[in-house]
PDB file of C-alpha atoms and ligand atoms in Angstrom:
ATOM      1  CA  UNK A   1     -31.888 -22.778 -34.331  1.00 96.00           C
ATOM      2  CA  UNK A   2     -29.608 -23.372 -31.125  1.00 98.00           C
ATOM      3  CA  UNK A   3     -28.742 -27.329 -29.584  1.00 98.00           C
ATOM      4  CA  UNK A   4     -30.712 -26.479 -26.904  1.00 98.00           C
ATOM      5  CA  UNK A   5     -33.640 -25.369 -28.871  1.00 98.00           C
ATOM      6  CA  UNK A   6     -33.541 -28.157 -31.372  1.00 98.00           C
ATOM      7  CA  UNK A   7     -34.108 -30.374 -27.873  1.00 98.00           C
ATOM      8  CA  UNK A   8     -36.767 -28.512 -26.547  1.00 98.00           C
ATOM      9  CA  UNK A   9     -38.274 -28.622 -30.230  1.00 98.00           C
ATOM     10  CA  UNK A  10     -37.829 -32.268 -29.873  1.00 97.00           C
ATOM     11  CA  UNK A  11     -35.731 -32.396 -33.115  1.00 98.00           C
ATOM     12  CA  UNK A  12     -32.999 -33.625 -31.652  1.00 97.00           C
ATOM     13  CA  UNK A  13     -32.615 -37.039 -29.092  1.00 96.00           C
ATOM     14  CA  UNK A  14     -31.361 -36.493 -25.840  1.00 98.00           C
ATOM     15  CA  UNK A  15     -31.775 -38.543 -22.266  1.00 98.00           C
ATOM     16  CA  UNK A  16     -34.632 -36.319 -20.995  1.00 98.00           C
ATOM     17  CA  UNK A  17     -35.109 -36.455 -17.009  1.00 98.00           C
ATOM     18  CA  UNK A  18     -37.423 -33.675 -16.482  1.00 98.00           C
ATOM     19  CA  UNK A  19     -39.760 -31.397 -18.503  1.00 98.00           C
ATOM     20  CA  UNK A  20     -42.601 -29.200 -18.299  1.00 98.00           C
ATOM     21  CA  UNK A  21     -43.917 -25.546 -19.668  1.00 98.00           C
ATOM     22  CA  UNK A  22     -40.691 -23.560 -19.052  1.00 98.00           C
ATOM     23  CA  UNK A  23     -37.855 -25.801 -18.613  1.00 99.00           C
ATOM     24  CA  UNK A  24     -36.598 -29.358 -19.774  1.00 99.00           C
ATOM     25  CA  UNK A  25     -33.668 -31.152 -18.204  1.00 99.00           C
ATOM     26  CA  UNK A  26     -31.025 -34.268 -19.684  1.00 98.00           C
ATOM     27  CA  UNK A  27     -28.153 -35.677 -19.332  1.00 98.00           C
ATOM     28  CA  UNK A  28     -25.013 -34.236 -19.992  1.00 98.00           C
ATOM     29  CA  UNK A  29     -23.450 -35.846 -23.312  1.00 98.00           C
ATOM     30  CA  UNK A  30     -20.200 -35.635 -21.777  1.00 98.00           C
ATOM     31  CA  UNK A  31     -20.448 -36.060 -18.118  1.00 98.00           C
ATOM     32  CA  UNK A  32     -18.203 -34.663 -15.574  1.00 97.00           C
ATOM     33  CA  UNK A  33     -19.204 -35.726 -12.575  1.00 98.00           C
ATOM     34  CA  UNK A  34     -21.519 -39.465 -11.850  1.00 98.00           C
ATOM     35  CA  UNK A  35     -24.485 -37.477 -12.277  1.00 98.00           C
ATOM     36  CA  UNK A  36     -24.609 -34.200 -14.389  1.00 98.00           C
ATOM     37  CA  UNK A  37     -27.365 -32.768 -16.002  1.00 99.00           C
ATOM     38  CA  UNK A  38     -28.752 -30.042 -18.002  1.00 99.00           C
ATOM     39  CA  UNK A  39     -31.549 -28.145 -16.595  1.00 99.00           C
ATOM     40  CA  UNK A  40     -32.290 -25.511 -19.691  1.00 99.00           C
ATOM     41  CA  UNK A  41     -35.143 -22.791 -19.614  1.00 99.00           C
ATOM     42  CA  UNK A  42     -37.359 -23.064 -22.736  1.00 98.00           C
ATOM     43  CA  UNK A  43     -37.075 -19.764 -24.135  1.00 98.00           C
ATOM     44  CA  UNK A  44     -33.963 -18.806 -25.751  1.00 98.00           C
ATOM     45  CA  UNK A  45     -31.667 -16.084 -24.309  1.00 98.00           C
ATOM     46  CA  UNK A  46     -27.375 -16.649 -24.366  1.00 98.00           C
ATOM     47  CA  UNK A  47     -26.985 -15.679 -21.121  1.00 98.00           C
ATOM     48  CA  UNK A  48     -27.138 -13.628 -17.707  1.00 98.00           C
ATOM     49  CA  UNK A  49     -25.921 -10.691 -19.691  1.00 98.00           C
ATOM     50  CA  UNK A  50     -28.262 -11.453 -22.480  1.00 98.00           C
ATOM     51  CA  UNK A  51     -31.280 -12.046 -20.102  1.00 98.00           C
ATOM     52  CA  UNK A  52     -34.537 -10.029 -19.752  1.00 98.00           C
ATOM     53  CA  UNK A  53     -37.686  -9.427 -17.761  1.00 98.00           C
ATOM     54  CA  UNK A  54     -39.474 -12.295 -19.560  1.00 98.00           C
ATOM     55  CA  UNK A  55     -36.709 -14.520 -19.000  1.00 98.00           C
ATOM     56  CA  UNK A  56     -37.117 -14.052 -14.977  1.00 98.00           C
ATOM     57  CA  UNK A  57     -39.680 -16.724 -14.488  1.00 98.00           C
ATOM     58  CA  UNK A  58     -38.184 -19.350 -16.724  1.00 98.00           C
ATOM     59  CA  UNK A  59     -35.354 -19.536 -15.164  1.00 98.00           C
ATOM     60  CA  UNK A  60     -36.463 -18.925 -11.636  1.00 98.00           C
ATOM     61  CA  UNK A  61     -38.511 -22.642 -12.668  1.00 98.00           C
ATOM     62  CA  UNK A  62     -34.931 -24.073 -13.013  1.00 98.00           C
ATOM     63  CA  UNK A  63     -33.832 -23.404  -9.679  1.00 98.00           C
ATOM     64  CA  UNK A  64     -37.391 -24.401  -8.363  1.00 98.00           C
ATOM     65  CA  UNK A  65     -37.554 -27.897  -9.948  1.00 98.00           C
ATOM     66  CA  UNK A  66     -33.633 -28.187  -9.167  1.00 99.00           C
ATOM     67  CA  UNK A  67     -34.310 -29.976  -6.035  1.00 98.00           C
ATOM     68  CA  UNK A  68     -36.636 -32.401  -7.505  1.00 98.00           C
ATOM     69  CA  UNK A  69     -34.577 -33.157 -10.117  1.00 98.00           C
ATOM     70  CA  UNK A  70     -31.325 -33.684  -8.142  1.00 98.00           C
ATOM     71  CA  UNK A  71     -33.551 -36.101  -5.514  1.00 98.00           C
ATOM     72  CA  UNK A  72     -35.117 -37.998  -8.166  1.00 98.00           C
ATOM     73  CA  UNK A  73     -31.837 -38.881 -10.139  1.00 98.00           C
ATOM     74  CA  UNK A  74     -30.423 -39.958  -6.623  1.00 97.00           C
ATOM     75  CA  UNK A  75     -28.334 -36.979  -5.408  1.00 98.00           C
ATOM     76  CA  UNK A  76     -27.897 -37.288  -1.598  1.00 94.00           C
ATOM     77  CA  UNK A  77     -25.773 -35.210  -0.422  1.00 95.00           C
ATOM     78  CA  UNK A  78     -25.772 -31.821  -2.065  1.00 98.00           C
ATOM     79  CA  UNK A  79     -25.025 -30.904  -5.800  1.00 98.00           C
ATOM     80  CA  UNK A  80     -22.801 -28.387  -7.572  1.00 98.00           C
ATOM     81  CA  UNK A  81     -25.024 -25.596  -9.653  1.00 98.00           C
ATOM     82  CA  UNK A  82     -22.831 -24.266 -12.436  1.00 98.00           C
ATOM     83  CA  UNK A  83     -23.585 -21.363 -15.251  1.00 98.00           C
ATOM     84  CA  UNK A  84     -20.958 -20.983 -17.462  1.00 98.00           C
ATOM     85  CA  UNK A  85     -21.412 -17.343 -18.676  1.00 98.00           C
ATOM     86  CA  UNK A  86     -19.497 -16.163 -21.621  1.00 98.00           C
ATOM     87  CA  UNK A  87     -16.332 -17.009 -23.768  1.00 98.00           C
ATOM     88  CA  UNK A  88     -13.539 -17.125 -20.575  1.00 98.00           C
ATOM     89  CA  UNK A  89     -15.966 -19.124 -18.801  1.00 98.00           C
ATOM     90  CA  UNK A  90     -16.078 -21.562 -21.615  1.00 98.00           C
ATOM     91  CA  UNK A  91     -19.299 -21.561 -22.539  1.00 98.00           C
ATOM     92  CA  UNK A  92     -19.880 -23.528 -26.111  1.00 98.00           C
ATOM     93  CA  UNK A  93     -23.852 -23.601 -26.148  1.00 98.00           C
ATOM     94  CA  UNK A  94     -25.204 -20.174 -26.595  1.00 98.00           C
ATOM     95  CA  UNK A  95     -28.232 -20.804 -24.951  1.00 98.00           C
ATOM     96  CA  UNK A  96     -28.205 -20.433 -20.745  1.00 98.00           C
ATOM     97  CA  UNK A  97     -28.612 -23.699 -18.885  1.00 99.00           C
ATOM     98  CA  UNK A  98     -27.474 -24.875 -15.676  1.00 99.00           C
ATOM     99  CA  UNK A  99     -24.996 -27.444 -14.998  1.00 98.00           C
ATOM    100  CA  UNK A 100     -26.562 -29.964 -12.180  1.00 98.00           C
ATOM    101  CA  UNK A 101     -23.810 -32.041 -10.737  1.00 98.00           C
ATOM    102  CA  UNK A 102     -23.239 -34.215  -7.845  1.00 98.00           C
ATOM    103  CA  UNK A 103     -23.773 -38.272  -7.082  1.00 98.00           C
ATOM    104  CA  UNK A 104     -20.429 -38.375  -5.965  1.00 97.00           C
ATOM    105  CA  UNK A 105     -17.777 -36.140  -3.489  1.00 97.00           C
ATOM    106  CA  UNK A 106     -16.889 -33.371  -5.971  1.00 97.00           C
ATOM    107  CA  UNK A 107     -13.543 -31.953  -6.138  1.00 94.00           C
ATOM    108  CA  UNK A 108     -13.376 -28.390  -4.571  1.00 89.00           C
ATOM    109  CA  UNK A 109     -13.310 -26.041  -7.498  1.00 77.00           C
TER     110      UNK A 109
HETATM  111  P1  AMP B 201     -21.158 -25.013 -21.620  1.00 87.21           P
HETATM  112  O1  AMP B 201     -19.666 -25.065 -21.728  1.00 87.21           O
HETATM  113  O2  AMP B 201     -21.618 -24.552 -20.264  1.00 87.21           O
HETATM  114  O3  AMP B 201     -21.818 -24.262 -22.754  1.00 87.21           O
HETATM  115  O4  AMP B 201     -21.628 -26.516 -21.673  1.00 87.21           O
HETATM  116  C1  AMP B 201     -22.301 -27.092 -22.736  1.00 87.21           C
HETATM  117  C2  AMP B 201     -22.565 -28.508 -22.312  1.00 87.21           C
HETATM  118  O5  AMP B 201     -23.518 -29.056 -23.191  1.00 87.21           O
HETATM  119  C3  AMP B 201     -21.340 -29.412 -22.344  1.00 87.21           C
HETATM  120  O6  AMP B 201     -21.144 -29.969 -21.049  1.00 87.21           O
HETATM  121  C4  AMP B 201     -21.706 -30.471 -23.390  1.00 87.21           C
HETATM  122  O7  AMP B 201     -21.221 -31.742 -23.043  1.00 87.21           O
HETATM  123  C5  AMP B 201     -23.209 -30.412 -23.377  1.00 87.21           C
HETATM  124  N1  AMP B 201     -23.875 -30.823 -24.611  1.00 87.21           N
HETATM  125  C6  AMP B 201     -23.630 -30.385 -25.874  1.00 87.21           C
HETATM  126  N2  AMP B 201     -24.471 -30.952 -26.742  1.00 87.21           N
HETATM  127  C7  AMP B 201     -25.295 -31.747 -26.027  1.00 87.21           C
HETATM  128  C8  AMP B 201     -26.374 -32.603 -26.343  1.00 87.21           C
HETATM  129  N3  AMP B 201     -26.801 -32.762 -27.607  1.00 87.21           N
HETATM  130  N4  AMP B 201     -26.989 -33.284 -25.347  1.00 87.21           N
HETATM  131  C9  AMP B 201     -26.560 -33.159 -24.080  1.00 87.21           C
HETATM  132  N5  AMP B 201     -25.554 -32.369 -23.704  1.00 87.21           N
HETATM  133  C10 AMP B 201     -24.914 -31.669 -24.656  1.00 87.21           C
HETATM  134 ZN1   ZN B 202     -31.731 -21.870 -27.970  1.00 87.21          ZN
END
């Protein structure tokens, strides 16, 4: 079983901000920004290329609980949304989640 899946299993400790039916959201365990977290659909697929029909709705949850999430862990003035897809992006967990970032002026990338 995947990180990610372990966590939504609750098998594995993590510093949970979010959850509900389709998606969870945590803290990133290496932060790289004052607030970044993890907002994670709970159904495994790798990523966009790897994504399906049923996938759709789970992730179209992320982006509609994004805003909640960002207000609630005290983002004020707009957030960076980041998918790392695939090896050159650098993606290391094999499961698609969304990098929530912000808290802070963000270098332009
Ligand atoms: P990516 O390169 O997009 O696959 O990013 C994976 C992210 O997951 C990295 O920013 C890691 O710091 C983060 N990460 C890995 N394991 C954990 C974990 N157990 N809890 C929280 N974040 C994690
Ligand atoms: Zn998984």
């Amino acid at each position: 079983m995947c990180i990610f899946c372990k966590i939504i299993q609750g098998e594995m400790p993590t510093k949970k901000v979010f959850e509900n039916d389709k998606i969870i959201a945590f803290h990133d365990i290496n932060p790289q920004a004052k607030v970044h977290i993890l907002v994670v659909p709970k159904i495994h697929f790798i990523n966009v290329d790897d994504m399906r029909q049923e996938h759709v709705e789970y992730l179209t949850e992320c982006f509609v609980q994004i805003p909640q999430i960002a207000k609630r862990a005290g983002i004020k003035n707009g957030y960076r949304l980041i998918i790392n897809n695939g090896e050159d992006a650098g993606q290391l967990v094999q499961h698609l989640h969304i990098h929530l970032m912000g808290g802070e002026q963000l270098k332009i990338c």
